[in-house]
Amino acid sequence: LLSGPDARPLTGKRAVVTAGPTFEPIDPVRGLTNRSSGKQGYAIAAALAERGARVTLVSGPTGLATPVGVTRIEVETALEMQAATHAALPAHIAVLSAAVADWRVDTVAGGKIKKAPGGPPTLALIENPDILAGLAKPGPLRPALVIGFAAETTDLEANARAKLSRKGCDWIVGNDVSADVFGADGNTVLLVTKSGAEPWPRLSKAEVATRLADRIADHFG
Ligand code: CTP
Ligand code: CA
């Protein structure tokens, strides 16, 4: 851990971090979710808190412990995650690492859907709001530094760049998910900003978090 005058360079800064998957119910016993472990987002929340930031972690279902010094808000659905993220504003820093379900079931069944002679049910899906794009929109509550993630299996740099401009955020942490990432402890990322793309070596998720938190501190320093 750092010591000395610059040990807590983010003192006085507020941060909101999203992490983990969302869970979109189908009926009272079933739902749509994904393989995000939440590890990377939790590590980022911990690294920001260690540097003195006041961190709200808006988390989908994970089995992870709340990092020391972090306030965790537990959510299930994308709509709940969006509301909790907005409720955490104002903030100087937003790091949206959650794997938000792109779609939810349009009409959630009130009771358990039963097998029926007519065959399987058809699920009608509707698109969830883009929490990152909403947060990055210019306005009085826009955090000064908005960071998104891009999980890609091909064309990492081009896709990450396209997301940066489409969503209006400041940085994108491009994540190569063709290798082993979900639930793993290592991560290979490309940091994309308006001024360039910087490949990082394969690091542990904790190391990615400390590097990113140091970059954030430099940005405000
Ligand atoms: N994101 C979000 N809300 C959504 C979907 C994504 O806030 N409804 C955020 C993620 O947290 C991440 C970034 O947007 O920081 C990119 O997510 P990703 O799934 O890679 O992008 P999509 O725009 O959903 O594009 P696609 O899945 O089609 O590649
Ligand atoms: Ca998506």
Tab-separated table of C-alpha atoms and ligand atoms in Angstrom:
chain	number	residue	atom	x	y	z
A	1	LEU	CA	0.000	0.000	0.000
A	2	LEU	CA	1.087	3.578	-0.620
A	3	SER	CA	2.099	5.885	2.190
A	4	GLY	CA	3.047	9.540	2.401
A	5	PRO	CA	1.267	12.659	1.153
A	6	ASP	CA	-0.047	11.127	-2.098
A	7	ALA	CA	-1.317	7.940	-0.489
A	8	ARG	CA	-4.960	8.925	-0.952
A	9	PRO	CA	-5.001	11.086	-4.096
A	10	LEU	CA	-8.751	10.637	-4.659
A	11	THR	CA	-9.768	12.052	-1.264
A	12	GLY	CA	-12.832	14.259	-1.760
A	13	LYS	CA	-13.832	12.487	-4.978
A	14	ARG	CA	-17.024	10.477	-5.311
A	15	ALA	CA	-17.237	7.450	-7.567
A	16	VAL	CA	-19.990	5.155	-8.755
A	17	VAL	CA	-19.025	1.712	-10.032
A	18	THR	CA	-21.367	-0.871	-11.571
A	19	ALA	CA	-20.396	-4.523	-11.506
A	20	GLY	CA	-21.598	-8.050	-12.053
A	21	PRO	CA	-24.384	-9.394	-14.234
A	22	THR	CA	-28.004	-8.327	-14.179
A	23	PHE	CA	-30.803	-10.829	-13.720
A	24	GLU	CA	-33.944	-10.329	-15.771
A	25	PRO	CA	-36.890	-12.383	-14.519
A	26	ILE	CA	-39.008	-14.572	-16.808
A	27	ASP	CA	-41.367	-15.743	-14.076
A	28	PRO	CA	-41.000	-16.069	-10.272
A	29	VAL	CA	-38.504	-18.951	-10.588
A	30	ARG	CA	-36.570	-18.257	-13.807
A	31	GLY	CA	-34.564	-15.520	-15.438
A	32	LEU	CA	-32.014	-14.359	-18.028
A	33	THR	CA	-28.499	-13.597	-16.867
A	34	ASN	CA	-24.866	-13.905	-18.004
A	35	ARG	CA	-21.479	-15.170	-16.883
A	36	SER	CA	-20.043	-11.955	-15.430
A	37	SER	CA	-18.372	-12.693	-12.068
A	38	GLY	CA	-18.156	-9.061	-10.943
A	39	LYS	CA	-14.506	-9.564	-9.935
A	40	GLN	CA	-13.095	-6.785	-12.119
A	41	GLY	CA	-15.634	-4.192	-10.997
A	42	TYR	CA	-15.251	-5.100	-7.321
A	43	ALA	CA	-11.469	-4.785	-7.638
A	44	ILE	CA	-11.883	-1.332	-9.212
A	45	ALA	CA	-14.236	-0.219	-6.426
A	46	ALA	CA	-11.681	-1.422	-3.864
A	47	ALA	CA	-8.773	0.339	-5.601
A	48	LEU	CA	-10.678	3.647	-5.807
A	49	ALA	CA	-11.650	3.429	-2.128
A	50	GLU	CA	-8.031	2.670	-1.147
A	51	ARG	CA	-7.063	5.897	-2.900
A	52	GLY	CA	-9.535	7.882	-0.824
A	53	ALA	CA	-12.602	8.078	-3.089
A	54	ARG	CA	-16.111	7.679	-1.652
A	55	VAL	CA	-17.339	4.736	-3.671
A	56	THR	CA	-20.864	3.459	-4.307
A	57	LEU	CA	-20.802	0.001	-5.889
A	58	VAL	CA	-24.031	-0.868	-7.703
A	59	SER	CA	-23.889	-4.618	-8.037
A	60	GLY	CA	-25.893	-7.327	-9.686
A	61	PRO	CA	-25.971	-10.772	-8.076
A	62	THR	CA	-22.435	-12.002	-7.274
A	63	GLY	CA	-21.134	-14.096	-4.418
A	64	LEU	CA	-18.451	-11.499	-3.673
A	65	ALA	CA	-17.797	-9.703	-0.388
A	66	THR	CA	-18.178	-5.922	-0.272
A	67	PRO	CA	-14.715	-4.313	-0.497
A	68	VAL	CA	-13.529	-2.428	2.590
A	69	GLY	CA	-14.741	1.165	2.696
A	70	VAL	CA	-17.220	0.724	-0.182
A	71	THR	CA	-20.999	1.240	-0.023
A	72	ARG	CA	-22.718	-1.550	-1.957
A	73	ILE	CA	-26.215	-1.260	-3.425
A	74	GLU	CA	-27.562	-4.642	-4.529
A	75	VAL	CA	-29.772	-4.795	-7.610
A	76	GLU	CA	-31.079	-7.497	-9.918
A	77	THR	CA	-32.410	-5.985	-13.120
A	78	ALA	CA	-30.982	-3.441	-15.564
A	79	LEU	CA	-33.787	-1.027	-14.674
A	80	GLU	CA	-32.892	-1.306	-10.977
A	81	MET	CA	-29.202	-0.842	-11.819
A	82	GLN	CA	-29.997	2.284	-13.821
A	83	ALA	CA	-32.073	3.774	-10.985
A	84	ALA	CA	-29.440	2.996	-8.332
A	85	THR	CA	-26.649	4.400	-10.510
A	86	HIS	CA	-28.518	7.662	-11.003
A	87	ALA	CA	-29.339	7.798	-7.282
A	88	ALA	CA	-25.577	7.672	-6.554
A	89	LEU	CA	-24.992	10.968	-8.408
A	90	PRO	CA	-23.461	13.480	-8.265
A	91	ALA	CA	-20.112	11.772	-8.681
A	92	HIS	CA	-16.793	12.813	-10.211
A	93	ILE	CA	-16.025	9.333	-11.524
A	94	ALA	CA	-18.225	6.629	-13.065
A	95	VAL	CA	-16.845	3.213	-13.974
A	96	LEU	CA	-19.538	1.070	-15.578
A	97	SER	CA	-18.139	-2.445	-15.663
A	98	ALA	CA	-21.414	-4.342	-15.244
A	99	ALA	CA	-22.492	-6.866	-17.853
A	100	VAL	CA	-25.962	-5.409	-18.263
A	101	ALA	CA	-28.453	-7.714	-19.963
A	102	ASP	CA	-29.185	-6.167	-23.341
A	103	TRP	CA	-32.782	-7.389	-23.232
A	104	ARG	CA	-35.449	-8.147	-20.677
A	105	VAL	CA	-38.631	-10.160	-20.966
A	106	ASP	CA	-41.411	-7.834	-22.024
A	107	THR	CA	-44.130	-9.288	-19.788
A	108	VAL	CA	-42.906	-11.145	-16.701
A	109	ALA	CA	-45.300	-13.986	-15.818
A	110	GLY	CA	-46.896	-13.539	-12.400
A	111	GLY	CA	-46.882	-17.290	-11.734
A	112	LYS	CA	-44.530	-20.108	-12.742
A	113	ILE	CA	-44.902	-20.901	-16.441
A	114	LYS	CA	-46.037	-24.536	-16.770
A	115	LYS	CA	-45.282	-26.986	-19.559
A	116	ALA	CA	-48.284	-27.135	-21.843
A	117	PRO	CA	-49.397	-29.469	-24.629
A	118	GLY	CA	-49.146	-26.572	-27.106
A	119	GLY	CA	-45.334	-26.610	-26.797
A	120	PRO	CA	-42.771	-24.251	-25.338
A	121	PRO	CA	-43.592	-20.610	-24.651
A	122	THR	CA	-42.197	-17.828	-26.819
A	123	LEU	CA	-40.420	-15.104	-24.865
A	124	ALA	CA	-40.850	-11.593	-26.255
A	125	LEU	CA	-37.813	-9.474	-25.377
A	126	ILE	CA	-37.407	-5.712	-25.264
A	127	GLU	CA	-34.168	-3.769	-25.126
A	128	ASN	CA	-32.902	-2.439	-21.801
A	129	PRO	CA	-31.813	1.195	-21.513
A	130	ASP	CA	-28.097	1.859	-22.001
A	131	ILE	CA	-26.994	2.987	-18.531
A	132	LEU	CA	-23.568	4.123	-19.767
A	133	ALA	CA	-24.877	6.193	-22.670
A	134	GLY	CA	-27.470	7.808	-20.393
A	135	LEU	CA	-24.873	8.721	-17.776
A	136	ALA	CA	-22.404	10.097	-20.344
A	137	LYS	CA	-24.956	12.427	-21.915
A	138	PRO	CA	-23.974	16.100	-21.401
A	139	GLY	CA	-25.781	17.663	-18.467
A	140	PRO	CA	-25.315	18.946	-14.923
A	141	LEU	CA	-25.145	15.451	-13.406
A	142	ARG	CA	-22.645	14.003	-15.890
A	143	PRO	CA	-19.603	12.737	-13.974
A	144	ALA	CA	-16.360	14.455	-15.064
A	145	LEU	CA	-14.830	11.102	-16.013
A	146	VAL	CA	-17.096	8.387	-17.442
A	147	ILE	CA	-15.453	5.037	-18.128
A	148	GLY	CA	-17.106	2.102	-19.870
A	149	PHE	CA	-16.058	-1.429	-20.708
A	150	ALA	CA	-16.282	-3.241	-24.022
A	151	ALA	CA	-16.264	-7.020	-23.978
A	152	GLU	CA	-15.364	-8.227	-27.460
A	153	THR	CA	-14.395	-11.489	-29.113
A	154	THR	CA	-13.114	-9.863	-32.352
A	155	ASP	CA	-11.792	-6.470	-33.562
A	156	LEU	CA	-11.227	-5.213	-30.020
A	157	GLU	CA	-9.809	-1.807	-30.905
A	158	ALA	CA	-12.348	-0.956	-33.616
A	159	ASN	CA	-15.282	-2.096	-31.504
A	160	ALA	CA	-14.015	-0.289	-28.401
A	161	ARG	CA	-13.517	2.926	-30.411
A	162	ALA	CA	-16.997	2.663	-31.885
A	163	LYS	CA	-18.458	2.242	-28.379
A	164	LEU	CA	-16.475	5.238	-27.082
A	165	SER	CA	-18.024	7.557	-29.640
A	166	ARG	CA	-21.480	5.956	-29.726
A	167	LYS	CA	-21.878	6.126	-25.951
A	168	GLY	CA	-20.140	9.481	-25.438
A	169	CYS	CA	-17.925	8.252	-22.607
A	170	ASP	CA	-14.346	9.384	-21.952
A	171	TRP	CA	-12.480	6.079	-21.748
A	172	ILE	CA	-13.270	2.520	-22.703
A	173	VAL	CA	-11.550	-0.445	-21.142
A	174	GLY	CA	-11.561	-2.914	-24.022
A	175	ASN	CA	-11.718	-6.474	-22.839
A	176	ASP	CA	-10.638	-9.401	-24.997
A	177	VAL	CA	-13.126	-12.084	-24.004
A	178	SER	CA	-12.053	-14.600	-26.651
A	179	ALA	CA	-9.580	-15.884	-24.043
A	180	ASP	CA	-10.497	-17.037	-20.586
A	181	VAL	CA	-11.969	-14.022	-18.740
A	182	PHE	CA	-15.289	-14.797	-17.122
A	183	GLY	CA	-14.657	-15.812	-13.555
A	184	ALA	CA	-10.896	-15.906	-14.188
A	185	ASP	CA	-8.411	-13.898	-12.154
A	186	GLY	CA	-6.521	-12.539	-15.162
A	187	ASN	CA	-7.533	-9.984	-17.763
A	188	THR	CA	-6.093	-8.596	-21.029
A	189	VAL	CA	-7.276	-5.062	-21.726
A	190	LEU	CA	-6.804	-2.178	-24.128
A	191	LEU	CA	-7.374	1.311	-22.695
A	192	VAL	CA	-9.018	3.455	-25.385
A	193	THR	CA	-9.293	7.212	-24.946
A	194	LYS	CA	-9.977	10.014	-27.411
A	195	SER	CA	-6.216	10.368	-27.882
A	196	GLY	CA	-5.245	6.764	-28.473
A	197	ALA	CA	-5.298	3.092	-27.573
A	198	GLU	CA	-2.922	1.597	-25.064
A	199	PRO	CA	-2.556	-2.187	-24.833
A	200	TRP	CA	-1.895	-3.453	-21.337
A	201	PRO	CA	-0.079	-6.733	-20.731
A	202	ARG	CA	-1.984	-9.666	-19.270
A	203	LEU	CA	-2.472	-8.706	-15.628
A	204	SER	CA	-4.467	-9.965	-12.704
A	205	LYS	CA	-7.848	-8.274	-12.273
A	206	ALA	CA	-6.444	-6.656	-9.113
A	207	GLU	CA	-3.534	-5.247	-11.148
A	208	VAL	CA	-5.884	-3.941	-13.859
A	209	ALA	CA	-7.853	-2.240	-11.083
A	210	THR	CA	-4.818	-0.584	-9.477
A	211	ARG	CA	-3.517	0.614	-12.858
A	212	LEU	CA	-6.893	2.028	-13.776
A	213	ALA	CA	-7.294	3.707	-10.367
A	214	ASP	CA	-3.800	5.238	-10.704
A	215	ARG	CA	-4.709	6.538	-14.168
A	216	ILE	CA	-7.902	8.027	-12.757
A	217	ALA	CA	-5.929	9.693	-9.942
A	218	ASP	CA	-3.441	11.100	-12.510
A	219	HIS	CA	-6.361	12.454	-14.528
A	220	PHE	CA	-7.587	14.469	-11.533
A	221	GLY	CA	-4.066	15.258	-10.239
B	1	CTP	N1	-23.839	-0.943	-20.763
B	1	CTP	C1	-24.776	-0.268	-20.016
B	1	CTP	N2	-26.104	-0.536	-20.208
B	1	CTP	C2	-26.500	-1.443	-21.120
B	1	CTP	C3	-25.553	-2.143	-21.897
B	1	CTP	C4	-24.211	-1.874	-21.695
B	1	CTP	O1	-24.404	0.562	-19.196
B	1	CTP	N3	-27.804	-1.667	-21.279
B	1	CTP	C5	-22.417	-0.621	-20.567
B	1	CTP	C6	-21.582	-1.736	-19.980
B	1	CTP	O2	-21.573	-1.665	-18.569
B	1	CTP	C7	-20.211	-1.435	-20.582
B	1	CTP	C8	-20.548	-0.811	-21.924
B	1	CTP	O3	-21.880	-0.342	-21.835
B	1	CTP	O4	-19.530	-0.469	-19.827
B	1	CTP	C9	-20.423	-1.717	-23.100
B	1	CTP	O5	-21.200	-2.857	-22.904
B	1	CTP	P1	-21.311	-3.886	-24.112
B	1	CTP	O6	-22.229	-4.989	-23.730
B	1	CTP	O7	-19.913	-4.225	-24.551
B	1	CTP	O8	-21.958	-2.938	-25.226
B	1	CTP	P2	-23.353	-2.905	-25.947
B	1	CTP	O9	-23.608	-1.482	-26.270
B	1	CTP	O10	-24.389	-3.613	-25.157
B	1	CTP	O11	-23.066	-3.658	-27.320
B	1	CTP	P3	-23.024	-5.234	-27.693
B	1	CTP	O12	-23.333	-6.038	-26.450
B	1	CTP	O13	-24.041	-5.381	-28.766
B	1	CTP	O14	-21.602	-5.446	-28.180
B	2	CA	CA	-24.225	-5.756	-24.378
